[in-house]
PDB file of C-alpha atoms and ligand atoms in Angstrom:
ATOM      1  CA  MET A   1     211.649  37.124  93.363  1.00 81.00           C
ATOM      2  CA  MET A   2     210.651  33.773  93.009  1.00 88.00           C
ATOM      3  CA  HIS A   3     208.101  32.362  90.300  1.00 96.00           C
ATOM      4  CA  ASN A   4     205.866  29.674  91.242  1.00 97.00           C
ATOM      5  CA  ILE A   5     204.803  27.218  88.746  1.00 98.00           C
ATOM      6  CA  THR A   6     202.058  25.590  88.151  1.00 98.00           C
ATOM      7  CA  ILE A   7     201.839  21.354  89.010  1.00 98.00           C
ATOM      8  CA  ALA A   8     199.159  18.862  87.544  1.00 98.00           C
ATOM      9  CA  ILE A   9     199.435  15.649  89.243  1.00 98.00           C
ATOM     10  CA  ASP A  10     197.008  13.731  87.384  1.00 97.00           C
ATOM     11  CA  GLY A  11     196.701   9.604  87.285  1.00 94.00           C
ATOM     12  CA  TYR A  12     194.432   5.897  88.319  1.00 91.00           C
ATOM     13  CA  SER A  13     190.835   6.878  91.599  1.00 84.00           C
ATOM     14  CA  SER A  14     193.674   5.228  95.146  1.00 85.00           C
ATOM     15  CA  THR A  15     196.916   6.326  94.024  1.00 91.00           C
ATOM     16  CA  GLY A  16     197.274   8.415  96.788  1.00 88.00           C
ATOM     17  CA  LYS A  17     197.020  11.836  94.920  1.00 92.00           C
ATOM     18  CA  SER A  18     196.047  14.384  97.236  1.00 91.00           C
ATOM     19  CA  THR A  19     198.063  12.972 100.069  1.00 92.00           C
ATOM     20  CA  VAL A  20     201.152  13.521  98.464  1.00 95.00           C
ATOM     21  CA  ALA A  21     199.796  17.036  95.925  1.00 96.00           C
ATOM     22  CA  LYS A  22     198.378  18.748  99.371  1.00 94.00           C
ATOM     23  CA  ARG A  23     202.653  17.360 101.369  1.00 96.00           C
ATOM     24  CA  LEU A  24     203.626  18.949  98.357  1.00 97.00           C
ATOM     25  CA  ALA A  25     201.438  22.250  98.533  1.00 96.00           C
ATOM     26  CA  LYS A  26     202.742  22.601 102.328  1.00 94.00           C
ATOM     27  CA  ALA A  27     205.898  22.152 101.477  1.00 97.00           C
ATOM     28  CA  LEU A  28     206.081  24.914  98.627  1.00 97.00           C
ATOM     29  CA  GLY A  29     203.554  27.430 100.368  1.00 95.00           C
ATOM     30  CA  TYR A  30     201.390  27.144  97.110  1.00 96.00           C
ATOM     31  CA  VAL A  31     197.862  26.601  97.063  1.00 94.00           C
ATOM     32  CA  TYR A  32     196.147  22.404  96.622  1.00 95.00           C
ATOM     33  CA  VAL A  33     193.020  22.415  94.536  1.00 95.00           C
ATOM     34  CA  ASP A  34     191.170  18.949  94.660  1.00 96.00           C
ATOM     35  CA  SER A  35     189.351  18.790  91.489  1.00 97.00           C
ATOM     36  CA  GLY A  36     187.980  14.984  92.361  1.00 96.00           C
ATOM     37  CA  ALA A  37     186.370  16.960  94.858  1.00 97.00           C
ATOM     38  CA  MET A  38     184.869  19.293  92.520  1.00 98.00           C
ATOM     39  CA  TYR A  39     183.309  16.329  90.356  1.00 98.00           C
ATOM     40  CA  ARG A  40     182.001  15.286  93.058  1.00 97.00           C
ATOM     41  CA  ALA A  41     180.182  18.129  94.854  1.00 98.00           C
ATOM     42  CA  VAL A  42     178.283  17.585  91.429  1.00 98.00           C
ATOM     43  CA  THR A  43     178.060  14.663  92.102  1.00 98.00           C
ATOM     44  CA  PHE A  44     175.903  14.936  95.087  1.00 98.00           C
ATOM     45  CA  TYR A  45     174.309  17.979  94.591  1.00 98.00           C
ATOM     46  CA  ALA A  46     172.602  14.872  91.615  1.00 98.00           C
ATOM     47  CA  MET A  47     172.226  12.734  94.443  1.00 97.00           C
ATOM     48  CA  GLN A  48     170.457  14.929  96.996  1.00 97.00           C
ATOM     49  CA  LYS A  49     168.332  16.313  94.198  1.00 97.00           C
ATOM     50  CA  GLY A  50     167.080  12.983  92.451  1.00 97.00           C
ATOM     51  CA  LEU A  51     169.287  12.755  89.690  1.00 98.00           C
ATOM     52  CA  ILE A  52     171.086  10.047  89.433  1.00 97.00           C
ATOM     53  CA  SER A  53     170.399   6.238  91.754  1.00 95.00           C
ATOM     54  CA  LYS A  54     171.822   2.772  90.838  1.00 93.00           C
ATOM     55  CA  THR A  55     168.427   2.298  87.583  1.00 95.00           C
ATOM     56  CA  TYR A  56     169.307   6.147  86.410  1.00 96.00           C
ATOM     57  CA  PHE A  57     170.919   9.189  85.490  1.00 97.00           C
ATOM     58  CA  HIS A  58     169.110  12.284  83.985  1.00 98.00           C
ATOM     59  CA  GLU A  59     172.281  13.793  82.803  1.00 97.00           C
ATOM     60  CA  GLN A  60     170.007  16.599  80.585  1.00 98.00           C
ATOM     61  CA  GLN A  61     168.456  17.421  83.736  1.00 98.00           C
ATOM     62  CA  LEU A  62     172.007  17.919  85.487  1.00 98.00           C
ATOM     63  CA  ILE A  63     173.011  20.143  83.044  1.00 98.00           C
ATOM     64  CA  GLU A  64     170.552  22.833  82.863  1.00 98.00           C
ATOM     65  CA  HIS A  65     170.525  22.397  87.145  1.00 97.00           C
ATOM     66  CA  LEU A  66     174.552  23.377  86.709  1.00 97.00           C
ATOM     67  CA  ASP A  67     173.930  27.386  86.958  1.00 95.00           C
ATOM     68  CA  ALA A  68     172.522  26.490  90.924  1.00 95.00           C
ATOM     69  CA  ILE A  69     175.572  23.984  91.844  1.00 96.00           C
ATOM     70  CA  ASN A  70     178.242  27.027  92.807  1.00 93.00           C
ATOM     71  CA  ILE A  71     181.785  25.206  94.649  1.00 96.00           C
ATOM     72  CA  ASN A  72     184.350  27.251  96.690  1.00 93.00           C
ATOM     73  CA  PHE A  73     187.109  25.612  99.076  1.00 94.00           C
ATOM     74  CA  LYS A  74     187.315  26.689 101.615  1.00 93.00           C
ATOM     75  CA  PHE A  75     190.771  26.821 104.049  1.00 90.00           C
ATOM     76  CA  ASN A  76     190.737  25.032 107.250  1.00 91.00           C
ATOM     77  CA  LYS A  77     193.758  25.898 109.260  1.00 88.00           C
ATOM     78  CA  ASP A  78     192.510  22.935 111.809  1.00 90.00           C
ATOM     79  CA  LEU A  79     192.714  20.206 108.612  1.00 85.00           C
ATOM     80  CA  GLY A  80     195.890  21.988 106.999  1.00 83.00           C
ATOM     81  CA  PHE A  81     194.210  21.810 103.670  1.00 85.00           C
ATOM     82  CA  ALA A  82     190.693  23.759 102.341  1.00 89.00           C
ATOM     83  CA  GLU A  83     187.716  21.589 102.334  1.00 94.00           C
ATOM     84  CA  VAL A  84     185.237  21.982  99.481  1.00 96.00           C
ATOM     85  CA  TYR A  85     181.904  24.090  99.691  1.00 97.00           C
ATOM     86  CA  LEU A  86     178.471  23.647  97.896  1.00 97.00           C
ATOM     87  CA  ASN A  87     176.382  26.545  97.001  1.00 96.00           C
ATOM     88  CA  GLY A  88     177.225  27.081 101.432  1.00 96.00           C
ATOM     89  CA  GLU A  89     177.848  23.799 102.698  1.00 97.00           C
ATOM     90  CA  ASN A  90     180.687  22.464 104.005  1.00 97.00           C
ATOM     91  CA  ILE A  91     179.976  18.836 101.642  1.00 97.00           C
ATOM     92  CA  GLU A  92     183.568  17.412 102.499  1.00 95.00           C
ATOM     93  CA  LYS A  93     182.523  14.505 104.621  1.00 93.00           C
ATOM     94  CA  HIS A  94     179.850  13.883 102.581  1.00 95.00           C
ATOM     95  CA  ILE A  95     182.162  12.864  99.552  1.00 96.00           C
ATOM     96  CA  ARG A  96     184.158  10.144  99.299  1.00 90.00           C
ATOM     97  CA  THR A  97     181.787   8.028 100.484  1.00 89.00           C
ATOM     98  CA  LEU A  98     181.431   4.330  97.856  1.00 87.00           C
ATOM     99  CA  ASP A  99     177.807   5.836  96.883  1.00 91.00           C
ATOM    100  CA  VAL A 100     179.261   9.115  95.616  1.00 95.00           C
ATOM    101  CA  SER A 101     182.520   7.207  94.138  1.00 90.00           C
ATOM    102  CA  GLN A 102     179.979   4.565  92.713  1.00 90.00           C
ATOM    103  CA  PHE A 103     178.006   7.295  90.716  1.00 96.00           C
ATOM    104  CA  VAL A 104     180.869   9.297  90.028  1.00 95.00           C
ATOM    105  CA  SER A 105     182.711   8.832  87.065  1.00 91.00           C
ATOM    106  CA  GLN A 106     179.120   9.025  85.559  1.00 93.00           C
ATOM    107  CA  VAL A 107     178.907  12.714  85.934  1.00 97.00           C
ATOM    108  CA  ALA A 108     182.522  13.491  84.753  1.00 95.00           C
ATOM    109  CA  THR A 109     181.654  11.850  81.678  1.00 94.00           C
ATOM    110  CA  VAL A 110     179.274  15.220  80.224  1.00 97.00           C
ATOM    111  CA  SER A 111     181.276  17.253  78.949  1.00 97.00           C
ATOM    112  CA  GLU A 112     179.227  20.295  79.846  1.00 98.00           C
ATOM    113  CA  VAL A 113     180.140  19.186  83.292  1.00 98.00           C
ATOM    114  CA  ARG A 114     183.857  18.944  82.185  1.00 97.00           C
ATOM    115  CA  GLU A 115     183.689  22.251  80.593  1.00 97.00           C
ATOM    116  CA  GLN A 116     182.447  24.254  83.279  1.00 97.00           C
ATOM    117  CA  LEU A 117     184.533  22.652  85.922  1.00 97.00           C
ATOM    118  CA  VAL A 118     188.081  22.649  83.917  1.00 98.00           C
ATOM    119  CA  LEU A 119     186.805  26.863  83.698  1.00 97.00           C
ATOM    120  CA  GLN A 120     186.180  26.950  86.842  1.00 96.00           C
ATOM    121  CA  GLN A 121     190.248  24.985  87.560  1.00 97.00           C
ATOM    122  CA  GLN A 122     191.594  27.539  85.459  1.00 97.00           C
ATOM    123  CA  HIS A 123     190.784  30.551  86.774  1.00 96.00           C
ATOM    124  CA  PHE A 124     192.203  28.545  90.525  1.00 94.00           C
ATOM    125  CA  GLY A 125     194.923  28.003  88.752  1.00 95.00           C
ATOM    126  CA  LYS A 126     195.602  31.786  86.661  1.00 96.00           C
ATOM    127  CA  HIS A 127     198.999  32.701  89.252  1.00 95.00           C
ATOM    128  CA  LYS A 128     200.165  29.673  88.929  1.00 96.00           C
ATOM    129  CA  GLY A 129     201.346  28.550  92.392  1.00 97.00           C
ATOM    130  CA  VAL A 130     199.437  25.844  92.628  1.00 97.00           C
ATOM    131  CA  VAL A 131     199.224  22.011  92.948  1.00 98.00           C
ATOM    132  CA  MET A 132     195.864  19.787  91.295  1.00 98.00           C
ATOM    133  CA  ASP A 133     195.549  16.674  91.413  1.00 97.00           C
ATOM    134  CA  GLY A 134     192.860  14.908  89.000  1.00 96.00           C
ATOM    135  CA  ARG A 135     192.436  12.825  85.562  1.00 94.00           C
ATOM    136  CA  ASP A 136     192.656  15.904  83.538  1.00 96.00           C
ATOM    137  CA  ILE A 137     195.347  18.087  84.735  1.00 97.00           C
ATOM    138  CA  GLY A 138     198.247  17.753  82.537  1.00 97.00           C
ATOM    139  CA  THR A 139     196.250  16.941  80.016  1.00 96.00           C
ATOM    140  CA  VAL A 140     193.210  19.331  79.429  1.00 97.00           C
ATOM    141  CA  VAL A 141     193.742  22.070  82.321  1.00 98.00           C
ATOM    142  CA  PHE A 142     197.050  23.353  82.204  1.00 98.00           C
ATOM    143  CA  PRO A 143     198.373  22.050  79.672  1.00 98.00           C
ATOM    144  CA  ASP A 144     201.144  24.313  80.156  1.00 97.00           C
ATOM    145  CA  ALA A 145     202.232  22.859  83.393  1.00 98.00           C
ATOM    146  CA  GLU A 146     205.314  23.078  84.545  1.00 98.00           C
ATOM    147  CA  LEU A 147     205.445  20.134  86.035  1.00 98.00           C
ATOM    148  CA  LYS A 148     203.522  16.911  85.464  1.00 98.00           C
ATOM    149  CA  LEU A 149     203.051  13.620  87.023  1.00 98.00           C
ATOM    150  CA  PHE A 150     200.696  10.723  86.578  1.00 97.00           C
ATOM    151  CA  MET A 151     200.897   8.020  89.114  1.00 95.00           C
ATOM    152  CA  THR A 152     200.007   4.913  89.803  1.00 93.00           C
ATOM    153  CA  ALA A 153     199.928   1.827  92.020  1.00 92.00           C
ATOM    154  CA  SER A 154     199.006  -1.560  90.659  1.00 92.00           C
ATOM    155  CA  ALA A 155     194.349  -1.832  91.399  1.00 92.00           C
ATOM    156  CA  GLU A 156     195.345  -4.283  94.673  1.00 93.00           C
ATOM    157  CA  LYS A 157     197.014  -2.248  95.961  1.00 93.00           C
ATOM    158  CA  ARG A 158     194.796   1.108  96.019  1.00 93.00           C
ATOM    159  CA  ALA A 159     191.809  -0.987  96.254  1.00 95.00           C
ATOM    160  CA  GLN A 160     193.102  -2.009  99.887  1.00 94.00           C
ATOM    161  CA  ARG A 161     194.648   1.669 101.012  1.00 90.00           C
ATOM    162  CA  ARG A 162     191.300   3.102 100.344  1.00 90.00           C
ATOM    163  CA  TYR A 163     189.243  -0.455 101.992  1.00 94.00           C
ATOM    164  CA  ASP A 164     191.773   0.654 105.148  1.00 93.00           C
ATOM    165  CA  GLU A 165     190.603   4.259 105.107  1.00 89.00           C
ATOM    166  CA  LEU A 166     187.103   3.810 104.339  1.00 90.00           C
ATOM    167  CA  ILE A 167     187.231   1.405 107.647  1.00 94.00           C
ATOM    168  CA  GLU A 168     189.043   3.534 109.736  1.00 93.00           C
ATOM    169  CA  ARG A 169     186.367   6.722 109.102  1.00 88.00           C
ATOM    170  CA  GLY A 170     184.226   3.472 110.374  1.00 91.00           C
ATOM    171  CA  ASP A 171     181.764   1.952 106.618  1.00 90.00           C
ATOM    172  CA  GLU A 172     180.755  -1.116 105.963  1.00 91.00           C
ATOM    173  CA  VAL A 173     182.168  -2.332 102.678  1.00 94.00           C
ATOM    174  CA  SER A 174     183.923  -5.635 101.392  1.00 96.00           C
ATOM    175  CA  PHE A 175     186.897  -5.700 100.500  1.00 97.00           C
ATOM    176  CA  GLU A 176     186.078  -7.071  96.857  1.00 96.00           C
ATOM    177  CA  ASP A 177     182.945  -3.807  96.226  1.00 95.00           C
ATOM    178  CA  VAL A 178     185.963  -1.667  96.415  1.00 94.00           C
ATOM    179  CA  LEU A 179     188.148  -3.906  94.359  1.00 95.00           C
ATOM    180  CA  LYS A 180     185.197  -3.609  91.759  1.00 95.00           C
ATOM    181  CA  ASN A 181     185.283   0.508  92.296  1.00 92.00           C
ATOM    182  CA  VAL A 182     188.700   0.365  91.482  1.00 92.00           C
ATOM    183  CA  GLN A 183     188.633  -1.575  88.239  1.00 93.00           C
ATOM    184  CA  THR A 184     185.584  -0.402  87.358  1.00 92.00           C
ATOM    185  CA  ARG A 185     185.954   4.334  87.414  1.00 89.00           C
ATOM    186  CA  ASP A 186     189.740   3.133  85.896  1.00 90.00           C
ATOM    187  CA  HIS A 187     187.829   1.813  82.925  1.00 92.00           C
ATOM    188  CA  ILE A 188     185.252   4.427  82.109  1.00 89.00           C
ATOM    189  CA  ASP A 189     187.875   6.423  83.181  1.00 87.00           C
ATOM    190  CA  SER A 190     190.538   5.528  80.780  1.00 89.00           C
ATOM    191  CA  THR A 191     187.365   4.884  78.068  1.00 91.00           C
ATOM    192  CA  ARG A 192     185.430   7.576  78.336  1.00 88.00           C
ATOM    193  CA  GLU A 193     185.339  10.190  75.148  1.00 91.00           C
ATOM    194  CA  ASP A 194     185.597  13.653  75.885  1.00 90.00           C
ATOM    195  CA  SER A 195     189.184  14.423  78.574  1.00 88.00           C
ATOM    196  CA  PRO A 196     189.938   9.889  79.222  1.00 88.00           C
ATOM    197  CA  LEU A 197     193.218   9.774  81.633  1.00 89.00           C
ATOM    198  CA  THR A 198     195.415   9.600  79.239  1.00 92.00           C
ATOM    199  CA  MET A 199     199.370  10.875  80.502  1.00 94.00           C
ATOM    200  CA  ALA A 200     201.242  13.735  79.012  1.00 96.00           C
ATOM    201  CA  GLU A 201     203.814  13.999  76.810  1.00 96.00           C
ATOM    202  CA  ASP A 202     206.025  15.423  78.947  1.00 97.00           C
ATOM    203  CA  ALA A 203     204.529  14.063  82.479  1.00 97.00           C
ATOM    204  CA  ILE A 204     206.664  12.283  84.419  1.00 97.00           C
ATOM    205  CA  LYS A 205     205.422   8.357  85.532  1.00 96.00           C
ATOM    206  CA  VAL A 206     205.505   7.599  89.423  1.00 95.00           C
ATOM    207  CA  ASP A 207     204.819   4.321  90.090  1.00 93.00           C
ATOM    208  CA  ASN A 208     204.180   4.300  93.973  1.00 90.00           C
ATOM    209  CA  SER A 209     202.990   0.098  94.382  1.00 88.00           C
ATOM    210  CA  ASN A 210     206.583  -0.132  96.789  1.00 88.00           C
ATOM    211  CA  LEU A 211     206.902   3.242  97.818  1.00 90.00           C
ATOM    212  CA  ASN A 212     205.745   4.919 101.923  1.00 89.00           C
ATOM    213  CA  LEU A 213     203.938   8.194 101.470  1.00 90.00           C
ATOM    214  CA  ASP A 214     208.037   9.709 102.885  1.00 95.00           C
ATOM    215  CA  GLU A 215     209.861   8.303  99.323  1.00 95.00           C
ATOM    216  CA  GLN A 216     206.869   9.204  96.866  1.00 94.00           C
ATOM    217  CA  PHE A 217     207.359  12.640  98.701  1.00 96.00           C
ATOM    218  CA  GLU A 218     210.635  13.351  98.891  1.00 97.00           C
ATOM    219  CA  PHE A 219     211.505  11.993  95.420  1.00 96.00           C
ATOM    220  CA  ILE A 220     208.736  14.357  93.910  1.00 97.00           C
ATOM    221  CA  TYR A 221     209.886  17.343  95.668  1.00 98.00           C
ATOM    222  CA  THR A 222     212.915  17.201  94.692  1.00 97.00           C
ATOM    223  CA  LEU A 223     212.174  17.275  91.035  1.00 97.00           C
ATOM    224  CA  ALA A 224     209.398  19.619  92.138  1.00 98.00           C
ATOM    225  CA  LYS A 225     212.327  21.675  93.312  1.00 97.00           C
ATOM    226  CA  ALA A 226     215.018  21.712  90.181  1.00 97.00           C
ATOM    227  CA  LYS A 227     211.464  22.888  88.111  1.00 97.00           C
ATOM    228  CA  ILE A 228     211.449  25.900  90.001  1.00 97.00           C
ATOM    229  CA  ALA A 229     215.283  26.407  90.011  1.00 97.00           C
ATOM    230  CA  GLU A 230     215.107  25.902  86.576  1.00 96.00           C
ATOM    231  CA  TYR A 231     211.704  28.181  85.843  1.00 96.00           C
ATOM    232  CA  ASN A 232     213.481  30.615  87.518  1.00 96.00           C
ATOM    233  CA  GLN A 233     216.811  30.940  85.520  1.00 91.00           C
TER     234      GLN A 233
HETATM  235  O1  LIG B   1     189.928  11.918  92.770  1.00 51.93           O
HETATM  236  P1  LIG B   1     189.035  11.029  92.579  1.00 51.93           P
HETATM  237  O2  LIG B   1     188.884   9.704  92.892  1.00 51.93           O
HETATM  238  O3  LIG B   1     187.979  12.316  94.327  1.00 51.93           O
HETATM  239  O4  LIG B   1     188.344  11.611  92.164  1.00 51.93           O
HETATM  240  C1  LIG B   1     186.318  10.567  91.061  1.00 51.93           C
HETATM  241  C2  LIG B   1     186.178  11.345  90.463  1.00 51.93           C
HETATM  242  O5  LIG B   1     186.586  12.193  89.316  1.00 51.93           O
HETATM  243  C3  LIG B   1     187.349   9.905  89.241  1.00 51.93           C
HETATM  244  O6  LIG B   1     186.668   9.072  89.235  1.00 51.93           O
HETATM  245  C4  LIG B   1     186.823  10.729  87.566  1.00 51.93           C
HETATM  246  C5  LIG B   1     186.379  12.216  87.684  1.00 51.93           C
HETATM  247  N1  LIG B   1     187.858  13.427  87.354  1.00 51.93           N
HETATM  248  C6  LIG B   1     188.209  13.890  86.617  1.00 51.93           C
HETATM  249  O7  LIG B   1     187.513  13.019  86.113  1.00 51.93           O
HETATM  250  N2  LIG B   1     188.437  14.558  86.534  1.00 51.93           N
HETATM  251  C7  LIG B   1     189.367  15.125  87.481  1.00 51.93           C
HETATM  252  N3  LIG B   1     190.087  16.089  86.620  1.00 51.93           N
HETATM  253  C8  LIG B   1     189.619  14.761  88.492  1.00 51.93           C
HETATM  254  C9  LIG B   1     188.241  14.042  88.588  1.00 51.93           C
END
């Protein structure tokens, strides 16, 4: 029997982590978990309850609400990936907006939020056979992951990709706002006190500024196959 490994994919926002992670999970028959979707779900909850806005963030109240926040993933066969549910409601379409993106980094600085989500992420990965993407997967969630990747690309490239996605969905956004959001999130994500975005010592850096999706996938898939073979020796 082949033993499964754990694959951690970290990196800056909009580096295409989720696209490659989903494809990799599918090719390997592994489960894909989007940890960013969980931080986004908590953020969406906070927005709905009026706990966060452009001018305030009731952090303590959000902490008190944490027990009432139930996040789950359900596989959608048509889409080929698992959608995120908040207290039983499919919120997949509500969590990728620029509004949620603008607040999520702040919510992700709260240690109590991180603690709760990390425990749940570890639970999802307890049988291995998981590809998880995020900011602290290789450093905090699965420090023993057999394969760790760290994805980077220039801020302009990343903003362009995110902008194209949002326009495609029909959102009215300006490139400048998207670029500003990418840069602000980079800054908050890498300077926060609790679990800042850093590359694990044993991670492999993948700069995809000049790689297309297929090239990137082939590179990572080859690494994964090699690790799995090594693990099963
Ligand atoms: O990957 P994403 O853009 O959907 O993530 C949204 C935000 O959530 C990101 O700005 C930082 C936070 N995040 C985190 O702090 N730790 C993770 N493991 C995943 C995401």
